[in-house]
C-alpha cells in the first residue's frame, strides 16, 4: 500500500489530499456502483411497466367481456320483455274469451231453466191424466227422467244454503213442477208400482231432502214431496220401503214441528198411512210409541185450520183404535 506523504505545516494551513491513483480508483468504483444501481432501477421500472401493461390489458379484456355480457343480457331482457308483452296480450284475449264464454253459459243456463220450467209446468198439468202417466212410463226415457229429477231437486236444495230464493223464479218453478210430476205419477197405481220397483233412488232422495230442508224453508216443495210419499205409501210395498228407511220415524216427528200448517197436514197423513197398516208398523212400533209427539198432535187437533184439525183428530182416533187392538 502506497504511503501518503503529508507535507503540510502548521503555518501553511493546507489539509492533507489523497494521491491521484486513489481518487481514480474511488471514482471508478462509484461509477460502477451508480451503473449497477441505475441498471437495477431500469430493470425494476421495466418490470413494473410490463406488469402495469399486463394488468391494463387484462382489465381491457375484462371490460370487453363485461360489455359483451351486458349486450347479451340486454338482448335477453328485450326478448323476455317481448315475450311478456305477448303473454299479457294473449292472457287479456283469453280472459275476454272466458268472460264471453261465461256470459254465453249464463244465458244458456237461464234459457234452459226457462224452457225447463215451461215444459215441466205443462207436463205437470197433463200428468194428472192416467193415460198421460202411462204414456210417460211407457217411453224409454222414463228412468232417465226420474233420475235427473232427483238430481235436480237435490242440487236445488243444496244451493239454498239459508238463501231465500224468489218464489216466482223460473228455477223454483222448474223444481216445483218436477216434484208435482212425481206426485201425479205416484197418484196412479201403475206410477206407484214403477217408482217402488224402478226409482227407489228417487224415493231415497225425497226422504233425504225432507230432512235437509229447515223448518219453514221452501214449504211448497216440502208439501209436494210429502204428497208424493203419501201416494207411494198407498202401495203396500211402497209403504214398507219408506218405513224401513233409516231415520224415517224421527223424520216424521221433525216434520210435525214445522211452523207451516200445510206441511204438518201432509206429515200427519203420512203418519196415518203408517198407523193404518199394523203389519208394517209392527217393525218400528217400539220406536214409534216411545217417541210419538202426542202433545203436538193434540194441539193440532185444536187448530183453527179445519183440515189440520180434522186429520189430527182422525189420527188420534186411529191411535186409540190401535192401542185397543194391541
Coordinates of C-alpha atoms in Angstrom, one line a residue:
X1 CA 0.0 0.0 0.0
X2 CA 1.3 3.3 -1.0
X3 CA 2.1 5.7 1.7
X4 CA 0.5 9.1 1.7
X5 CA 3.0 11.7 2.5
X6 CA 2.0 14.7 4.5
X7 CA 3.9 17.9 3.6
X8 CA 2.0 20.5 5.3
X9 CA 3.0 22.7 8.0
X10 CA 1.0 24.3 10.7
X11 CA 1.8 27.6 9.1
X12 CA 0.6 26.8 5.5
X13 CA -2.9 25.8 6.7
X14 CA -3.5 23.2 3.8
X15 CA -5.2 19.9 4.5
X16 CA -3.7 16.6 3.5
X17 CA -5.1 15.4 0.0
X18 CA -5.2 11.8 -1.4
X19 CA -3.0 10.9 -4.3
X20 CA -4.3 10.8 -7.8
X21 CA -4.4 6.9 -8.2
X22 CA -6.6 6.6 -5.2
X23 CA -9.1 9.2 -6.5
X24 CA -9.3 7.4 -9.8
X25 CA -10.0 4.1 -8.1
X26 CA -12.7 5.7 -6.0
X27 CA -14.3 7.4 -9.0
X28 CA -14.3 4.1 -10.9
X29 CA -15.9 2.3 -8.0
X30 CA -18.5 5.0 -7.6
X31 CA -19.3 5.0 -11.3
X32 CA -19.7 1.2 -11.3
X33 CA -22.0 1.3 -8.3
X34 CA -24.1 4.0 -9.9
X35 CA -24.3 2.0 -13.1
X36 CA -25.4 -1.1 -11.2
X37 CA -28.0 0.9 -9.3
X38 CA -29.2 2.5 -12.5
X39 CA -29.4 -0.8 -14.2
X40 CA -31.4 -2.3 -11.3
X41 CA -33.7 0.7 -11.3
X42 CA -34.2 0.3 -15.0
X43 CA -35.0 -3.4 -14.6
X44 CA -37.5 -2.7 -11.8
X45 CA -39.0 0.1 -13.9
X46 CA -39.3 -2.2 -17.0
X47 CA -40.8 -4.9 -14.8
X48 CA -43.3 -2.5 -13.2
X49 CA -44.2 -1.1 -16.6
X50 CA -44.7 -4.6 -18.1
X51 CA -46.8 -5.6 -15.1
X52 CA -48.9 -2.4 -15.5
X53 CA -49.3 -3.1 -19.2
X54 CA -50.4 -6.7 -18.5
X55 CA -52.9 -5.5 -15.8
X56 CA -54.2 -2.9 -18.2
X57 CA -54.6 -5.5 -21.0
X58 CA -56.3 -7.8 -18.6
X59 CA -58.6 -5.0 -17.4
X60 CA -59.4 -4.2 -21.0
X61 CA -60.3 -7.8 -21.7
X62 CA -62.5 -8.0 -18.6
X63 CA -64.1 -4.7 -19.6
X64 CA -64.7 -6.1 -23.1
X65 CA -66.2 -9.3 -21.6
X66 CA -68.5 -7.2 -19.4
X67 CA -69.6 -5.2 -22.5
X68 CA -70.3 -8.5 -24.3
X69 CA -72.2 -9.8 -21.2
X70 CA -74.1 -6.6 -21.0
X71 CA -75.1 -6.8 -24.6
X72 CA -76.1 -10.4 -24.1
X73 CA -78.3 -9.7 -21.1
X74 CA -79.7 -6.7 -22.8
X75 CA -80.7 -8.8 -25.7
X76 CA -82.2 -11.4 -23.4
X77 CA -84.1 -8.7 -21.5
X78 CA -85.6 -7.4 -24.7
X79 CA -86.6 -10.9 -25.6
X80 CA -88.2 -11.6 -22.2
X81 CA -90.0 -8.2 -22.3
X82 CA -91.3 -9.0 -25.8
X83 CA -92.4 -12.5 -24.6
X84 CA -94.0 -10.9 -21.5
X85 CA -95.9 -8.4 -23.6
X86 CA -97.1 -11.1 -25.9
X87 CA -98.2 -13.3 -23.0
X88 CA -100.1 -10.3 -21.5
X89 CA -101.9 -9.7 -24.8
X90 CA -102.7 -13.5 -25.0
X91 CA -103.9 -13.6 -21.4
X92 CA -106.0 -10.5 -22.0
X93 CA -107.5 -12.1 -25.1
X94 CA -108.1 -15.4 -23.2
X95 CA -109.7 -13.5 -20.3
X96 CA -112.0 -11.7 -22.7
X97 CA -112.9 -15.0 -24.3
X98 CA -113.5 -16.6 -20.9
X99 CA -115.8 -13.7 -19.9
X100 CA -117.7 -14.1 -23.1
X101 CA -118.0 -17.9 -22.6
X102 CA -119.2 -17.3 -19.0
X103 CA -121.8 -14.9 -20.3
X104 CA -122.9 -17.3 -23.0
X105 CA -123.1 -20.1 -20.5
X106 CA -125.1 -18.0 -18.1
X107 CA -127.5 -17.1 -20.9
X108 CA -127.8 -20.8 -21.9
X109 CA -128.4 -21.8 -18.3
X110 CA -131.1 -19.1 -18.0
X111 CA -132.7 -20.3 -21.3
X112 CA -132.6 -23.9 -20.2
X113 CA -134.1 -23.0 -16.8
X114 CA -136.9 -21.1 -18.5
X115 CA -137.5 -23.8 -21.0
X116 CA -137.4 -26.5 -18.3
X117 CA -139.8 -24.5 -16.1
X118 CA -142.3 -24.0 -19.0
X119 CA -142.1 -27.6 -20.3
X120 CA -142.3 -29.3 -16.9
X121 CA -145.2 -27.0 -15.8
X122 CA -147.1 -28.1 -18.9
X123 CA -146.2 -31.8 -18.2
X124 CA -147.2 -31.3 -14.5
X125 CA -150.6 -30.2 -15.7
X126 CA -151.3 -33.1 -18.1
X127 CA -149.7 -35.7 -15.8
X128 CA -152.9 -35.7 -13.7
X129 CA -154.3 -37.9 -16.5
X130 CA -153.8 -41.7 -16.1
X131 CA -153.3 -42.1 -19.8
X132 CA -150.6 -39.5 -19.9
X133 CA -148.8 -41.2 -16.9
X134 CA -149.0 -44.5 -18.7
X135 CA -147.5 -42.9 -21.9
X136 CA -144.7 -41.3 -19.8
X137 CA -143.8 -44.6 -18.2
X138 CA -144.1 -46.5 -21.5
X139 CA -141.3 -44.4 -23.0
X140 CA -137.7 -45.4 -23.0
X141 CA -136.7 -42.2 -21.2
X142 CA -138.8 -42.6 -18.0
X143 CA -135.9 -43.9 -15.9
X144 CA -133.6 -41.2 -17.1
X145 CA -136.2 -38.6 -16.4
X146 CA -136.8 -39.6 -12.8
X147 CA -133.1 -39.9 -12.2
X148 CA -132.5 -36.4 -13.5
X149 CA -135.5 -35.2 -11.4
X150 CA -133.9 -36.5 -8.2
X151 CA -130.5 -34.9 -9.0
X152 CA -132.1 -31.6 -10.0
X153 CA -134.1 -31.3 -6.7
X154 CA -131.1 -32.3 -4.7
X155 CA -128.9 -29.6 -6.4
X156 CA -131.6 -27.1 -5.8
X157 CA -131.9 -27.8 -2.1
X158 CA -128.1 -27.7 -1.6
X159 CA -128.0 -24.4 -3.4
X160 CA -130.4 -22.8 -0.9
X161 CA -127.9 -22.8 2.0
X162 CA -130.0 -20.4 4.0
X163 CA -130.7 -18.3 0.9
X164 CA -134.3 -17.3 0.3
X165 CA -134.9 -17.7 -3.4
X166 CA -137.7 -15.8 -5.2
X167 CA -140.9 -17.9 -5.1
X168 CA -141.8 -16.9 -8.6
X169 CA -138.4 -17.5 -10.2
X170 CA -138.0 -19.9 -13.1
X171 CA -135.6 -22.1 -11.1
X172 CA -138.2 -22.6 -8.3
X173 CA -141.0 -23.2 -10.8
X174 CA -138.8 -25.8 -12.6
X175 CA -138.2 -27.7 -9.4
X176 CA -141.7 -27.4 -8.1
X177 CA -143.0 -28.7 -11.5
X178 CA -140.7 -31.7 -11.3
X179 CA -141.9 -32.5 -7.8
X180 CA -145.5 -32.1 -9.0
X181 CA -144.9 -34.6 -11.8
X182 CA -143.6 -37.2 -9.4
X183 CA -146.7 -36.6 -7.1
X184 CA -149.1 -37.1 -10.0
X185 CA -147.3 -40.2 -11.3
X186 CA -147.4 -41.6 -7.7
X187 CA -151.2 -40.9 -7.6
X188 CA -151.7 -43.6 -10.3
X189 CA -151.4 -47.3 -9.4
X190 CA -149.0 -48.1 -12.2
X191 CA -147.0 -45.0 -11.3
X192 CA -146.6 -46.1 -7.7
X193 CA -145.5 -49.5 -8.9
X194 CA -143.0 -48.0 -11.2
X195 CA -141.5 -45.7 -8.6
X196 CA -141.2 -48.5 -6.0
X197 CA -139.7 -51.0 -8.4
X198 CA -137.5 -48.9 -10.6
X199 CA -136.9 -45.5 -9.0
X200 CA -136.0 -46.2 -5.4
X201 CA -133.1 -43.8 -5.6
X202 CA -135.6 -41.0 -6.2
X203 CA -137.6 -42.1 -3.1
X204 CA -134.4 -42.1 -1.1
X205 CA -133.6 -38.6 -2.4
X206 CA -137.1 -37.3 -1.4
X207 CA -136.6 -38.6 2.2
X208 CA -133.2 -37.0 2.4
X209 CA -134.4 -33.6 1.1
X210 CA -137.2 -33.5 3.6
X211 CA -134.6 -33.9 6.3
X212 CA -132.3 -31.3 4.8
X213 CA -134.8 -28.6 4.4
X214 CA -135.1 -26.4 7.6
X215 CA -138.4 -25.7 9.3
X216 CA -140.3 -23.1 7.4
X217 CA -137.9 -23.3 4.4
X218 CA -139.3 -23.9 0.9
X219 CA -142.7 -25.1 2.2
X220 CA -144.2 -25.6 -1.2
X221 CA -141.5 -28.1 -2.2
X222 CA -141.9 -29.9 1.2
X223 CA -145.7 -30.3 0.6
X224 CA -145.2 -31.7 -2.9
X225 CA -142.6 -34.2 -1.6
X226 CA -144.8 -35.3 1.3
X227 CA -147.7 -35.7 -1.1
X228 CA -145.6 -37.9 -3.4
X229 CA -144.6 -40.1 -0.4
X230 CA -148.2 -40.4 0.8
X231 CA -149.2 -41.5 -2.7
X232 CA -146.4 -44.1 -2.8
X233 CA -147.5 -45.3 0.7
X234 CA -150.8 -46.4 -0.7
X235 CA -148.8 -49.2 -2.3
X236 CA -148.1 -51.7 0.5
X237 CA -144.7 -52.5 -0.9
X238 CA -144.0 -48.7 -1.2
X239 CA -145.1 -48.1 2.4
X240 CA -142.8 -50.9 3.6
X241 CA -139.8 -49.5 1.7
X242 CA -140.4 -46.0 3.0
X243 CA -141.0 -47.0 6.6
X244 CA -137.9 -49.2 6.7
X245 CA -135.7 -46.3 5.5
X246 CA -133.2 -45.3 8.2
X247 CA -134.4 -42.3 10.3
X248 CA -138.0 -42.4 8.9
X249 CA -139.8 -42.1 12.3
X250 CA -137.6 -39.2 13.6
X251 CA -138.2 -37.5 10.2
X252 CA -141.9 -37.7 10.7
X253 CA -141.7 -36.0 14.1
X254 CA -139.3 -33.5 12.7
X255 CA -141.8 -32.6 10.0
X256 CA -144.6 -32.3 12.6
X257 CA -142.6 -29.5 14.3
X258 CA -142.7 -27.3 11.1
X259 CA -144.4 -24.0 11.6
X260 CA -146.3 -24.3 8.3
X261 CA -149.7 -25.8 8.7
X262 CA -149.8 -27.5 5.3
X263 CA -146.5 -29.3 5.9
X264 CA -147.9 -30.6 9.2
X265 CA -151.1 -31.7 7.5
X266 CA -149.3 -33.8 4.9
X267 CA -146.9 -35.2 7.5
X268 CA -149.9 -36.3 9.6
X269 CA -151.4 -38.1 6.6
X270 CA -148.2 -40.0 6.1
X271 CA -148.2 -41.0 9.8
X272 CA -151.8 -42.0 9.4
X273 CA -150.9 -44.2 6.4
X274 CA -148.4 -46.0 8.5
X275 CA -150.7 -46.4 11.5
X276 CA -153.4 -47.9 9.3
X277 CA -151.1 -50.8 8.4
X278 CA -150.3 -52.5 11.7
X279 CA -148.2 -55.2 10.0
X280 CA -145.9 -52.6 8.6
X281 CA -145.9 -50.5 11.8
X282 CA -145.0 -53.6 13.9
X283 CA -141.4 -53.4 12.7
X284 CA -140.9 -50.0 14.2
X285 CA -143.7 -50.0 16.8
X286 CA -141.4 -49.6 19.8
X287 CA -139.6 -46.6 18.3
X288 CA -142.9 -45.2 17.2
X289 CA -144.6 -45.3 20.6
X290 CA -141.6 -44.2 22.6
X291 CA -141.1 -41.0 20.5
X292 CA -144.6 -40.2 19.5
X293 CA -145.2 -36.4 19.9
X294 CA -148.7 -36.8 21.3
X295 CA -148.9 -33.3 22.8
X296 CA -148.1 -31.8 19.4
X297 CA -150.8 -33.9 17.7
X298 CA -153.3 -33.0 20.4
X299 CA -152.5 -29.3 19.8
X300 CA -153.1 -29.8 16.1
X301 CA -156.5 -31.4 16.9
X302 CA -157.5 -28.0 18.4
X303 CA -156.0 -25.9 15.5
X304 CA -158.1 -23.2 13.8
X305 CA -157.0 -24.8 10.5
X306 CA -160.0 -27.0 9.7
X307 CA -158.2 -29.5 7.5
X308 CA -155.3 -29.8 10.0
X309 CA -157.7 -30.2 12.9
X310 CA -159.7 -32.9 11.1
X311 CA -156.7 -35.0 10.1
X312 CA -155.1 -34.7 13.6
X313 CA -158.4 -35.9 15.2
X314 CA -158.6 -38.8 12.8
X315 CA -155.0 -39.8 13.6
X316 CA -155.8 -39.7 17.4
X317 CA -158.8 -41.9 16.8
X318 CA -156.7 -44.3 14.7
X319 CA -154.0 -44.4 17.5
X320 CA -156.7 -45.2 20.1
X321 CA -158.0 -48.0 17.9
X322 CA -154.5 -49.3 17.5
X323 CA -154.0 -49.4 21.3
X324 CA -157.2 -51.3 21.8
X325 CA -156.2 -53.9 19.2
X326 CA -152.9 -54.3 20.9

